[in-house]
PDB file of C-alpha atoms in Angstrom:
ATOM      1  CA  UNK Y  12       0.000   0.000   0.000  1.00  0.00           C
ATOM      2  CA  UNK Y  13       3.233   2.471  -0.895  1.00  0.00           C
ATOM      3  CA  UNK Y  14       3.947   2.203   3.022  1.00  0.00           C
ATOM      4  CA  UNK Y  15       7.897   3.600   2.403  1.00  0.00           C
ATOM      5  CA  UNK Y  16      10.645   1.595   4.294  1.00  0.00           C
ATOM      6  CA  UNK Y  17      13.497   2.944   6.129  1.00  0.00           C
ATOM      7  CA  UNK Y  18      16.032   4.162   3.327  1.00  0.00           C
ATOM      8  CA  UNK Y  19      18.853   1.686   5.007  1.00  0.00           C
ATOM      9  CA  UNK Y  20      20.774   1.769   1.863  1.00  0.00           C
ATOM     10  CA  UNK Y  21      21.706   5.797   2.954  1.00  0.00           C
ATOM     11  CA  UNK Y  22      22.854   5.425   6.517  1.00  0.00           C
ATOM     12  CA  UNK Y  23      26.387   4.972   7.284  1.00  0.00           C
ATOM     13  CA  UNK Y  24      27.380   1.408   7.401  1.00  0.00           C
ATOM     14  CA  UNK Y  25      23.586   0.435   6.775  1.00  0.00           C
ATOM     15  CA  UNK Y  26      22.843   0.271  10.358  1.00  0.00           C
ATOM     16  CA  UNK Y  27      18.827   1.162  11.246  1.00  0.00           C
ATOM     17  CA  UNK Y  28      19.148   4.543  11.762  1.00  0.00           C
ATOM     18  CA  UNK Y  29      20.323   7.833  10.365  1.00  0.00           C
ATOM     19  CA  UNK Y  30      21.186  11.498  12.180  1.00  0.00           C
ATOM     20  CA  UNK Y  31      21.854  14.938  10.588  1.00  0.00           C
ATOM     21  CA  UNK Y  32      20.750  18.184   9.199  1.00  0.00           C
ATOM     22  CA  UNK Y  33      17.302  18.523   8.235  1.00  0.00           C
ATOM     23  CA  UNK Y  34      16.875  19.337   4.143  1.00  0.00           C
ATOM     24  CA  UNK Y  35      13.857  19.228   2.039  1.00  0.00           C
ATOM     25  CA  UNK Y  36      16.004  18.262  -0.932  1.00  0.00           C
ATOM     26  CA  UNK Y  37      16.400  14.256  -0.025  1.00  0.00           C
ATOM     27  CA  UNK Y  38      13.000  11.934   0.116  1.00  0.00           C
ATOM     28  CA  UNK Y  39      12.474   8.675   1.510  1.00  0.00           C
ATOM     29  CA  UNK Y  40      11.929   7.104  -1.782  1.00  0.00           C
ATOM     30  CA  UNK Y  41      12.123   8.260  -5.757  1.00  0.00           C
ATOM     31  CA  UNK Y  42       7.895   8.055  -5.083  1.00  0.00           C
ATOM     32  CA  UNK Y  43       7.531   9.744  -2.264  1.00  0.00           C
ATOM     33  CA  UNK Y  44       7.878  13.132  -2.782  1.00  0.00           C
ATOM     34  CA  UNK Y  45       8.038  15.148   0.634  1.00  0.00           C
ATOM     35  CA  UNK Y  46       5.406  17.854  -0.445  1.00  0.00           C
ATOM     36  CA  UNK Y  47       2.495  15.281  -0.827  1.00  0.00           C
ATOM     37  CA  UNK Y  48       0.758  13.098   1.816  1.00  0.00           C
ATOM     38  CA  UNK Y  49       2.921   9.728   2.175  1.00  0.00           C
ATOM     39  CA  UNK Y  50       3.233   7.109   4.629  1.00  0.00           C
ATOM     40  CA  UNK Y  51       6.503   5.711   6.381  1.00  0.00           C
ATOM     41  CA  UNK Y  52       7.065   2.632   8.505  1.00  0.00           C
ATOM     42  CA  UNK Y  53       9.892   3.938  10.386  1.00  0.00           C
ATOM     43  CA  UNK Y  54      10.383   6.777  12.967  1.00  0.00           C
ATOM     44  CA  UNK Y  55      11.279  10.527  12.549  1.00  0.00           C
ATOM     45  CA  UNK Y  56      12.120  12.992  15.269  1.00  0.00           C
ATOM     46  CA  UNK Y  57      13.031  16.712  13.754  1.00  0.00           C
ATOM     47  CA  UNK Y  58      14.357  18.913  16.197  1.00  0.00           C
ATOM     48  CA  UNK Y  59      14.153  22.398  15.031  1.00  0.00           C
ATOM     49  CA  UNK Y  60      16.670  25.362  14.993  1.00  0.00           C
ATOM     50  CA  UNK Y  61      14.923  27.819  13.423  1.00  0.00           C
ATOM     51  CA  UNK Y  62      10.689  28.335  12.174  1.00  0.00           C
ATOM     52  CA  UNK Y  63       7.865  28.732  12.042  1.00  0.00           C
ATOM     53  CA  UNK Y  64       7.583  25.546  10.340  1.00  0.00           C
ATOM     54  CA  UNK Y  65       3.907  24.159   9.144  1.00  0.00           C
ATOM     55  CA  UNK Y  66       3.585  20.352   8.882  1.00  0.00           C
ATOM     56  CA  UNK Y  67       0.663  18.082   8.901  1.00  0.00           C
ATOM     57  CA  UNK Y  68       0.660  14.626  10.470  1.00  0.00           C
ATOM     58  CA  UNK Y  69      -2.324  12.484  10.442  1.00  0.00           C
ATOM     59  CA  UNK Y  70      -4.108  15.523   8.773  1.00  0.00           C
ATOM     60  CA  UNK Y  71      -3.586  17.762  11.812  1.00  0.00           C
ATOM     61  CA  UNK Y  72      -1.354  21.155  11.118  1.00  0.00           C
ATOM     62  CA  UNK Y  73       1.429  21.622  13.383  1.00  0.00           C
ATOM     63  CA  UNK Y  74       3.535  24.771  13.707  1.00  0.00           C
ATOM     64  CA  UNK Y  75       6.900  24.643  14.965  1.00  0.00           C
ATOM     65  CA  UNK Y  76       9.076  26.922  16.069  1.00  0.00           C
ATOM     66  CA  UNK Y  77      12.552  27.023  17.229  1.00  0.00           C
ATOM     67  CA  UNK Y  78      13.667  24.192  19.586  1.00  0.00           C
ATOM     68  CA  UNK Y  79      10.357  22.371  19.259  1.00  0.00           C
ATOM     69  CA  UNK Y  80      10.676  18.836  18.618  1.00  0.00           C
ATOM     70  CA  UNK Y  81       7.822  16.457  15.879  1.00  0.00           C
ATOM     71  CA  UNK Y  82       7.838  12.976  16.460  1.00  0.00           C
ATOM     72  CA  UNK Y  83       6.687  10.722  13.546  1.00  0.00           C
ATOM     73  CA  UNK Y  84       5.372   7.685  14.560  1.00  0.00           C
ATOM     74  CA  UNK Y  85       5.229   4.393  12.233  1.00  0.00           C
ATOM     75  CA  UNK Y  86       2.528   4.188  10.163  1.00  0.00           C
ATOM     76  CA  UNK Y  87       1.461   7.766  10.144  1.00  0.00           C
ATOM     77  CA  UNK Y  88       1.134  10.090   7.240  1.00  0.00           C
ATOM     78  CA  UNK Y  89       2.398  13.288   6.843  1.00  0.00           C
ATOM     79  CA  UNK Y  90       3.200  16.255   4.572  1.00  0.00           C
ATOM     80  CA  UNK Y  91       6.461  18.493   4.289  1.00  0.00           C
ATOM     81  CA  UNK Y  92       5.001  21.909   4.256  1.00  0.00           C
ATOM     82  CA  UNK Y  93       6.427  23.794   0.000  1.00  0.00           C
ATOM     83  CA  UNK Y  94       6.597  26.886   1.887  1.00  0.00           C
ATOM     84  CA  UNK Y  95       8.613  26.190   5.850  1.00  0.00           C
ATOM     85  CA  UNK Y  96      12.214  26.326   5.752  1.00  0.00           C
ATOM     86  CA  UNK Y  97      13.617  23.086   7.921  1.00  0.00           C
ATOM     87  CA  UNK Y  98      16.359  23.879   9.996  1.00  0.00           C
ATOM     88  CA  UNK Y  99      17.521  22.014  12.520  1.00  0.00           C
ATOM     89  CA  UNK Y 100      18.301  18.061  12.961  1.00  0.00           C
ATOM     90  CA  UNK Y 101      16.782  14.399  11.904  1.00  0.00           C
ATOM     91  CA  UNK Y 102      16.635  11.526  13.579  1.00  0.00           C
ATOM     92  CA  UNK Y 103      15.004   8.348  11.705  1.00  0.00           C
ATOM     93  CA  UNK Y 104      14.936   5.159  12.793  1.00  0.00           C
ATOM     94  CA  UNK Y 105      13.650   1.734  12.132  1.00  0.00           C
ATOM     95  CA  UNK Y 106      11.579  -0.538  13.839  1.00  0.00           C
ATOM     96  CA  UNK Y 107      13.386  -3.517  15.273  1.00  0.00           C
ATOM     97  CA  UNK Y 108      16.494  -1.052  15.697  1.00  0.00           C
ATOM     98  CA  UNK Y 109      16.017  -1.465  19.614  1.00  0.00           C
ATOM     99  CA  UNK Y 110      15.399  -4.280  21.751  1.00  0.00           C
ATOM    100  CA  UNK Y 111      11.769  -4.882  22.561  1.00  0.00           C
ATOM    101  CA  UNK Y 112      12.299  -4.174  26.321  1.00  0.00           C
ATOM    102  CA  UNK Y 113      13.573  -0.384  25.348  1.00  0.00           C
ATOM    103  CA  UNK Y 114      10.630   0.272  22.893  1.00  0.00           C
ATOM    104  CA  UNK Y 115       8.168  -0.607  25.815  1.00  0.00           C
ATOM    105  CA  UNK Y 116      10.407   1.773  28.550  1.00  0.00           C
ATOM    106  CA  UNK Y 117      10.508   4.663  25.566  1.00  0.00           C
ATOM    107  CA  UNK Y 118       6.781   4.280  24.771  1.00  0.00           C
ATOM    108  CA  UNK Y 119       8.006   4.263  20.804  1.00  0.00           C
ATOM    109  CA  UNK Y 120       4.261   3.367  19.759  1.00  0.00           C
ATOM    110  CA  UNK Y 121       2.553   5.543  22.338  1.00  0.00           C
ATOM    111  CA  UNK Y 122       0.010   6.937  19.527  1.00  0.00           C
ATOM    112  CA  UNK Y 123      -1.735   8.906  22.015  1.00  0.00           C
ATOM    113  CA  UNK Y 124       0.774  11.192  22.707  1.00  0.00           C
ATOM    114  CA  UNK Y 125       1.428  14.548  21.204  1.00  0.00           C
ATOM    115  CA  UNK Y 126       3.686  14.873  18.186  1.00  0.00           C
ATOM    116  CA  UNK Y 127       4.556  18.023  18.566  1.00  0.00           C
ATOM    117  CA  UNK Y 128       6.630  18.894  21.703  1.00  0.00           C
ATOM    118  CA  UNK Y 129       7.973  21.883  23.546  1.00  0.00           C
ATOM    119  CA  UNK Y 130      10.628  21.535  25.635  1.00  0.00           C
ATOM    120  CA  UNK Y 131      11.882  23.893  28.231  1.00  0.00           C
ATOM    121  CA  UNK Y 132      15.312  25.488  27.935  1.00  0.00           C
ATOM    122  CA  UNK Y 133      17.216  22.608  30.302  1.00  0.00           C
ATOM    123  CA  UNK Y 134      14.792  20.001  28.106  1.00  0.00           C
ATOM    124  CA  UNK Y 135      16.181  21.069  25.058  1.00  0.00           C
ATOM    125  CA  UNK Y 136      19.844  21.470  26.003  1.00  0.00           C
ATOM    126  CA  UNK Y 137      19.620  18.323  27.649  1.00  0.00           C
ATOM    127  CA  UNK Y 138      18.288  16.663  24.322  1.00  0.00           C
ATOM    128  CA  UNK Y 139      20.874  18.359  22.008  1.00  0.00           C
ATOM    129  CA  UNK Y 140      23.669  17.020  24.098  1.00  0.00           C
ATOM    130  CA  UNK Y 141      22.300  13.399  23.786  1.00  0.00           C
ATOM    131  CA  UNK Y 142      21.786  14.215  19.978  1.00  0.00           C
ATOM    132  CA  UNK Y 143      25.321  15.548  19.587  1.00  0.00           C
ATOM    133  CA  UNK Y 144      26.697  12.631  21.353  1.00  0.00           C
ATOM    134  CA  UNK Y 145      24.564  10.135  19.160  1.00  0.00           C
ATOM    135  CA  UNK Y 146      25.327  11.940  15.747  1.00  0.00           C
ATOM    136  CA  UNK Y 147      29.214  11.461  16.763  1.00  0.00           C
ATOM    137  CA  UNK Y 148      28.658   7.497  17.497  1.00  0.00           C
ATOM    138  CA  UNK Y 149      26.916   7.707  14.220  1.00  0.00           C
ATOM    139  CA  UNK Y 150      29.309   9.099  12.392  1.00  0.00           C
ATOM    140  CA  UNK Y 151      32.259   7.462  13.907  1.00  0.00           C
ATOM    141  CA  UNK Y 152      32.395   4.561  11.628  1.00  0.00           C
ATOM    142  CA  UNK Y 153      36.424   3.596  11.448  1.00  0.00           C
ATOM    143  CA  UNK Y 154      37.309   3.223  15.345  1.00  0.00           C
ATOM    144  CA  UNK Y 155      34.963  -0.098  16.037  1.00  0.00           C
ATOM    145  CA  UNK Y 156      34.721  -2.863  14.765  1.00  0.00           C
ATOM    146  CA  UNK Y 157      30.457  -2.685  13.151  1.00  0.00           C
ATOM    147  CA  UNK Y 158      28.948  -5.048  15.934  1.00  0.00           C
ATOM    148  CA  UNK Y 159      30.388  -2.598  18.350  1.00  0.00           C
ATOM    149  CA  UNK Y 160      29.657   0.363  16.822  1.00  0.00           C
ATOM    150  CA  UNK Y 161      25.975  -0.813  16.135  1.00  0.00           C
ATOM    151  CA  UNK Y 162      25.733  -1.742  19.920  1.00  0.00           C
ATOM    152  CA  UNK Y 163      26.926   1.792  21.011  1.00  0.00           C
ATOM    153  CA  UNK Y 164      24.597   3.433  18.849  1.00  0.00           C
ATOM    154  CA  UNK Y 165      21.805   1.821  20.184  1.00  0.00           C
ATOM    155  CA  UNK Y 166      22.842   2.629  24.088  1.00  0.00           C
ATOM    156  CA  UNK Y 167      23.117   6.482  22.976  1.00  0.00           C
ATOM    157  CA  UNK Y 168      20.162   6.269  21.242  1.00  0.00           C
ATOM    158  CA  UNK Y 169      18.025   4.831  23.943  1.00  0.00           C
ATOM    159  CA  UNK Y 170      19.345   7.691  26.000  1.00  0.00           C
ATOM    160  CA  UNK Y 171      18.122  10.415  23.977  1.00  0.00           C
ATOM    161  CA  UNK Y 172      14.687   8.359  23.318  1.00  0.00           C
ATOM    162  CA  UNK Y 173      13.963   8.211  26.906  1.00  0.00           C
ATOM    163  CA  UNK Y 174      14.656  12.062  27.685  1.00  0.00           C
ATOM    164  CA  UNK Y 175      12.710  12.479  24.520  1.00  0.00           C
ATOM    165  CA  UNK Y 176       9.682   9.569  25.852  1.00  0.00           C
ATOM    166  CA  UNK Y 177       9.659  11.921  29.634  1.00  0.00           C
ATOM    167  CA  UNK Y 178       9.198  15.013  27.693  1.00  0.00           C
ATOM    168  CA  UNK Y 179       6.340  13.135  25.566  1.00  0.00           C
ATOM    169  CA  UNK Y 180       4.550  11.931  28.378  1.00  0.00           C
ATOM    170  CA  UNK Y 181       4.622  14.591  30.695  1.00  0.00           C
ATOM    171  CA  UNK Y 182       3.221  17.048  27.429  1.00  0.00           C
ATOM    172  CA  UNK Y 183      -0.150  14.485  27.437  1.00  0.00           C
ATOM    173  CA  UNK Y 184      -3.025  14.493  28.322  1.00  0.00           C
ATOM    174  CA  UNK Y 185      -3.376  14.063  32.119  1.00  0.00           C
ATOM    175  CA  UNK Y 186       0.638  15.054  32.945  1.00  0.00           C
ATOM    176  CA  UNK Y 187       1.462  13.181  35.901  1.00  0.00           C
ATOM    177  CA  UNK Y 188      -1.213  11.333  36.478  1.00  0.00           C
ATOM    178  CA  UNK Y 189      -0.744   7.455  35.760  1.00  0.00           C
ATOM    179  CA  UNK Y 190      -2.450   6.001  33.150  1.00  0.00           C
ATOM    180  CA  UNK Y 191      -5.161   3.349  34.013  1.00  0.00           C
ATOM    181  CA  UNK Y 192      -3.944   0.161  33.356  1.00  0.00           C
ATOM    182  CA  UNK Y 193      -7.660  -0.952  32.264  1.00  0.00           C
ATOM    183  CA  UNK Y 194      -7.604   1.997  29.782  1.00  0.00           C
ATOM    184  CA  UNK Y 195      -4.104   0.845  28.574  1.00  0.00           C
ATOM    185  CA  UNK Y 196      -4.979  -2.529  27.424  1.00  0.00           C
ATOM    186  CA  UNK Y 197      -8.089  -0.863  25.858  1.00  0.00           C
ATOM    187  CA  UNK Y 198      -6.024   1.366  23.814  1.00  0.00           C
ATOM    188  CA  UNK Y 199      -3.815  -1.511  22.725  1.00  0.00           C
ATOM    189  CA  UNK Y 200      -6.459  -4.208  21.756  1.00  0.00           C
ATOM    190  CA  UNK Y 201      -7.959  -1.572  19.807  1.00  0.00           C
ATOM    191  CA  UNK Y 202      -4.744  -0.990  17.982  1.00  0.00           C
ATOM    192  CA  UNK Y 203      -4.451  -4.044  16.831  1.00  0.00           C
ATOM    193  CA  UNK Y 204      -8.449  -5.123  16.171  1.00  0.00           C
ATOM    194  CA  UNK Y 205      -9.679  -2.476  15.216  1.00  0.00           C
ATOM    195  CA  UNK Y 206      -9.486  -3.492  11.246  1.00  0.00           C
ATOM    196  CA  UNK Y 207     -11.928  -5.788  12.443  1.00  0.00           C
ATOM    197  CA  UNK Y 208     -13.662  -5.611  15.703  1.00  0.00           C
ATOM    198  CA  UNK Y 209     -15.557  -2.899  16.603  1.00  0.00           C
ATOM    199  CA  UNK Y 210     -17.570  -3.893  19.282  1.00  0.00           C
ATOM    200  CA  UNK Y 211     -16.936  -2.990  22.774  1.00  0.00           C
ATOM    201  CA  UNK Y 212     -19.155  -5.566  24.317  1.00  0.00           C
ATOM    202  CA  UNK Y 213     -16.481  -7.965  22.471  1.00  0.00           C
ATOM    203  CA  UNK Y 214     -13.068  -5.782  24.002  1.00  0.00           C
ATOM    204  CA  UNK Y 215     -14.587  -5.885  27.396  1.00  0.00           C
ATOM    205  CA  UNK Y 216     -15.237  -9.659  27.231  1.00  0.00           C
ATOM    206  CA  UNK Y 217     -11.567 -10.417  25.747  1.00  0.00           C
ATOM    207  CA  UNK Y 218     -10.039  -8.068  28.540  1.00  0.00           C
ATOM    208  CA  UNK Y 219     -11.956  -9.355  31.307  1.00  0.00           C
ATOM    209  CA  UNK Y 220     -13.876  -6.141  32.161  1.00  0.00           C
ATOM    210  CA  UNK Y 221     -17.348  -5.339  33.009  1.00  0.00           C
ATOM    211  CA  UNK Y 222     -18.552  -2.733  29.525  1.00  0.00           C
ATOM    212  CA  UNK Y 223     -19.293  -0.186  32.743  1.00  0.00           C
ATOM    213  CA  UNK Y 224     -15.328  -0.292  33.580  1.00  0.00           C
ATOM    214  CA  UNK Y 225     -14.395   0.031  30.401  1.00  0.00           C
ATOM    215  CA  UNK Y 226     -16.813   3.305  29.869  1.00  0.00           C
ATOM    216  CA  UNK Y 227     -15.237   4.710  32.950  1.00  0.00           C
ATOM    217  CA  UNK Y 228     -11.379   3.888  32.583  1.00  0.00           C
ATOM    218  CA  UNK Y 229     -11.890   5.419  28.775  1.00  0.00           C
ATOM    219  CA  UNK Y 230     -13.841   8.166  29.591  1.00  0.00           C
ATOM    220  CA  UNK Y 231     -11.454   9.408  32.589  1.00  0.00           C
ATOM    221  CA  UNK Y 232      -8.472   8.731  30.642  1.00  0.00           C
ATOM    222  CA  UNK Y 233      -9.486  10.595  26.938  1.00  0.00           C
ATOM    223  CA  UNK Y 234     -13.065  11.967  27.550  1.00  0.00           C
ATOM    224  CA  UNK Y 235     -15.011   9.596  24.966  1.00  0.00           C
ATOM    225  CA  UNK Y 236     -16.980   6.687  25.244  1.00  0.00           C
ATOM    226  CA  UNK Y 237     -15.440   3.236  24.173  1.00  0.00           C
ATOM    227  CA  UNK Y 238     -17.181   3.288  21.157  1.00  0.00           C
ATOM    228  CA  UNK Y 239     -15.892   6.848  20.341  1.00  0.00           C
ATOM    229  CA  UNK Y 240     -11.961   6.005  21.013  1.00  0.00           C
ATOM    230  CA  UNK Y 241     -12.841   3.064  18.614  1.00  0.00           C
ATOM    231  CA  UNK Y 242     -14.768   5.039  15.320  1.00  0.00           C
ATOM    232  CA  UNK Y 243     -12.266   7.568  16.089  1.00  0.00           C
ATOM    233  CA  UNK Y 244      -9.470   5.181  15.492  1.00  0.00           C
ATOM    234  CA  UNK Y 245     -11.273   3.121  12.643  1.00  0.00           C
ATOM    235  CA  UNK Y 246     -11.917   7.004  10.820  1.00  0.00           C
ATOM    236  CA  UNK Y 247      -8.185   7.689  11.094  1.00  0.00           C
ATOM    237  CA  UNK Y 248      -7.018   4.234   9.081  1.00  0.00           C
ATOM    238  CA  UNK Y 249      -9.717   5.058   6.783  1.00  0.00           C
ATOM    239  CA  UNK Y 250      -8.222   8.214   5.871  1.00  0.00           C
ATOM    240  CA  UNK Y 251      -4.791   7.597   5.773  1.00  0.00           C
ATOM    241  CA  UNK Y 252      -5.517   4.720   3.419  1.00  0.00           C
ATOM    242  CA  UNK Y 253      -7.439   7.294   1.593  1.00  0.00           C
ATOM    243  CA  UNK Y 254      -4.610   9.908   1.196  1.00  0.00           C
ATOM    244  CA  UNK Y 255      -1.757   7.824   0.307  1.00  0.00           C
ATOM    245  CA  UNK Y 256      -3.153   4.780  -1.609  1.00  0.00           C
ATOM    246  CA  UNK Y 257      -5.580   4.222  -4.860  1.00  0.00           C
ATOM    247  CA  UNK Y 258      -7.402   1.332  -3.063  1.00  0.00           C
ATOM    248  CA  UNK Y 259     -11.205   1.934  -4.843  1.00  0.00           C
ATOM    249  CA  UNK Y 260     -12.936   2.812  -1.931  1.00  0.00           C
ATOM    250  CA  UNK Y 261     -14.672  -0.250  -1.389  1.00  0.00           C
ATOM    251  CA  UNK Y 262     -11.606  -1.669  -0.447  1.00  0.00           C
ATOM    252  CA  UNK Y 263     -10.572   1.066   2.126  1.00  0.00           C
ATOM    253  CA  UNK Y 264     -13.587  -0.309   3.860  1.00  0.00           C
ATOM    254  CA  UNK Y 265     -13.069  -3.698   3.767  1.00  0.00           C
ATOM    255  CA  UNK Y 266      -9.319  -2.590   5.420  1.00  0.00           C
ATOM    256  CA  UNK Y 267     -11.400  -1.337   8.534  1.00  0.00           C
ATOM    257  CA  UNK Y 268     -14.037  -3.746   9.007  1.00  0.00           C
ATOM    258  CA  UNK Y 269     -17.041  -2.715   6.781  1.00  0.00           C
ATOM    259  CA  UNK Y 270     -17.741  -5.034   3.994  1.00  0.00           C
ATOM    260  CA  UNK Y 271     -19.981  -3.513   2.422  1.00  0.00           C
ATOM    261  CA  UNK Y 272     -18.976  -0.090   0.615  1.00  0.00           C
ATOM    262  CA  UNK Y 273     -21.825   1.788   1.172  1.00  0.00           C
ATOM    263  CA  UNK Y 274     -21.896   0.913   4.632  1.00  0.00           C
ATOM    264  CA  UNK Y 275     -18.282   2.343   5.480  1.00  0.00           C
ATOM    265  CA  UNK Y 276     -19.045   5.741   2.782  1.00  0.00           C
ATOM    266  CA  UNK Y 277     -21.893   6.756   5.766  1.00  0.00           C
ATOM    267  CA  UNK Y 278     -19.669   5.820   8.299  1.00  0.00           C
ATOM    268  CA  UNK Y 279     -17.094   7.821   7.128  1.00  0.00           C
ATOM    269  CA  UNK Y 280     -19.220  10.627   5.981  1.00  0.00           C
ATOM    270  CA  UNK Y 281     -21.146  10.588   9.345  1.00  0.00           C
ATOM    271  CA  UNK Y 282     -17.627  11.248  11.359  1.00  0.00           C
ATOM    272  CA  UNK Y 283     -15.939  13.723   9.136  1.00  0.00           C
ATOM    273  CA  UNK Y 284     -18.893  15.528   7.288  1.00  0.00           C
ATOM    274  CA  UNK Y 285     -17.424  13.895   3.868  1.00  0.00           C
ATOM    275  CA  UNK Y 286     -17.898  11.338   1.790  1.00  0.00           C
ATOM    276  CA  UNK Y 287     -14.384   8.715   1.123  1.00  0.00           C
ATOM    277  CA  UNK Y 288     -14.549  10.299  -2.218  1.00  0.00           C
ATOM    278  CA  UNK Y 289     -14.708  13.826  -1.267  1.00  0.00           C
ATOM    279  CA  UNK Y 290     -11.733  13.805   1.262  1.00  0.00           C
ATOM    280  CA  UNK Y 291      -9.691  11.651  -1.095  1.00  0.00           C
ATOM    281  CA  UNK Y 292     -10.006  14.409  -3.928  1.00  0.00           C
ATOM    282  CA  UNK Y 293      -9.209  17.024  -1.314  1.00  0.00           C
ATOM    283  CA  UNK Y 294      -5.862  16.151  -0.794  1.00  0.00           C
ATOM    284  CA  UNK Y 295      -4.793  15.080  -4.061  1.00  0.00           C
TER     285      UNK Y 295
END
């Protein structure tokens, strides 16, 4: 579905990440030109030195200004803005770069949280110095031997990723406050059923919870009802698969669990005020 991979071919020694200036002159692939709505599998973190800089990312504008930080998350779409100057530094990296036990710690696919980030002045400082450090290991490709070098790269960059996962949580919603654990498993079953389960009779029953804890753990934690965090989900694959694919649209709604066409066009059209058609044309 033109998901783009990480461009290992382009990173020093081929290892699964890459650090250094920002530039709208390079794309992730020949197809995926940086000015149109495309979809990556890997993770970006731009930290900016200079702005405003406009940039949409799961078809929400975000302007960012001098030492503000956008996190790209696997699996989202975005849009270089024609008309922003980027200036500062890029981070990308690929999934199965770290070790399962640091993508839990550095909540990596924490969805939820904010993409765009503001840290204070000791934030920032604190995360150029990591940077720095991990753009030196990067670059540093003649002193160790490349099982060594790959293994220090991915102790600096766990460093920076959990300054960078504190400054992500404690910019969400409910700052901290822990998350409910009931909510959490919510969130995560929905992730990966929602292409086909929409029911939250059928999440509470799988998770073990009463549908009246569910309402309350998902209503404390986000403010919607359980069937609300789920539509709202379902509506966002629908329109990324709208934006960056030609699936005919009966098959964007077989991706999300509604086999019949017409069925998922007043779905969509009841959540967003447009029809599949409509929103696809808009952003082409």
């Amino acid at each position: 579905m033109r998901t783009f991979p990480f461009p290992v071919d382009l990173s020093v020694c081929g290892v699964g990440m890459q650090v250094g200036p920002m530039g709208t002159d390079r794309a992730w692939h020949a197809d995926a030109p940086l000015h149109r709505v495309h979809r990556i599998d890997f993770h970006v973190v731009m930290l900016f030195s200079g702005g405003p800089v406009r940039h949409m990312i799961d078809f929400a504008e975000y302007e960012a200004t001098a030492g503000d930080v956008l996190w790209i998350r696997p699996g989202q779409v975005h849009r270089f803005s024609r008309t922003s100057e980027y200036r500062g530094t890029v981070l990308t990296m690929q999934p199965g770069f770290l070790p399962r036990a640091t993508v839990e710690t550095t909540g990596l696919y924490r969805y939820d949280l904010p993409p765009l980030l503001h840290p204070d002045e000791a934030q920032r400082e604190a995360l150029l110095a990591a940077l720095a450090q991990l753009r030196r290991e990067y670059e540093d490709s003649t002193t160790l031997p490349l099982g060594v070098h790959t293994a220090v790269l991915r102790h600096s960059l766990t460093a920076f990723l959990l300054r960078l996962a504190h400054l992500a949580a404690s910019s969400g919603k409910g700052a901290g406050e822990q998350t409910d654990t009931t909510f959490t498993r919510f969130r995560d079953a929905v992730e990966q059923g929602f292409p086909v389960n929409h029911s939250v009779s059928a999440y509470a029953d799988a998770l073990g919870y009463s549908r009246r804890t569910l309402v309350r753990a998902v209503r404390a934690a986000t403010g919607e009802t359980p069937k609300g965090f789920i539509d709202k989900r379902v509506v966002l694959e629908a329109k990324r698969l709208l934006a960056h694919t030609d699936l005919p649209i009966g098959r964007v709604g077989a991706a999300v669990g509604f086999p019949d066409a017409a069925n998922f066009s007043k779905f969509f059209q009841l959540h967003t005020g447009q029809t599949p058609v409509a929103f696809r044309a808009e952003l082409r």
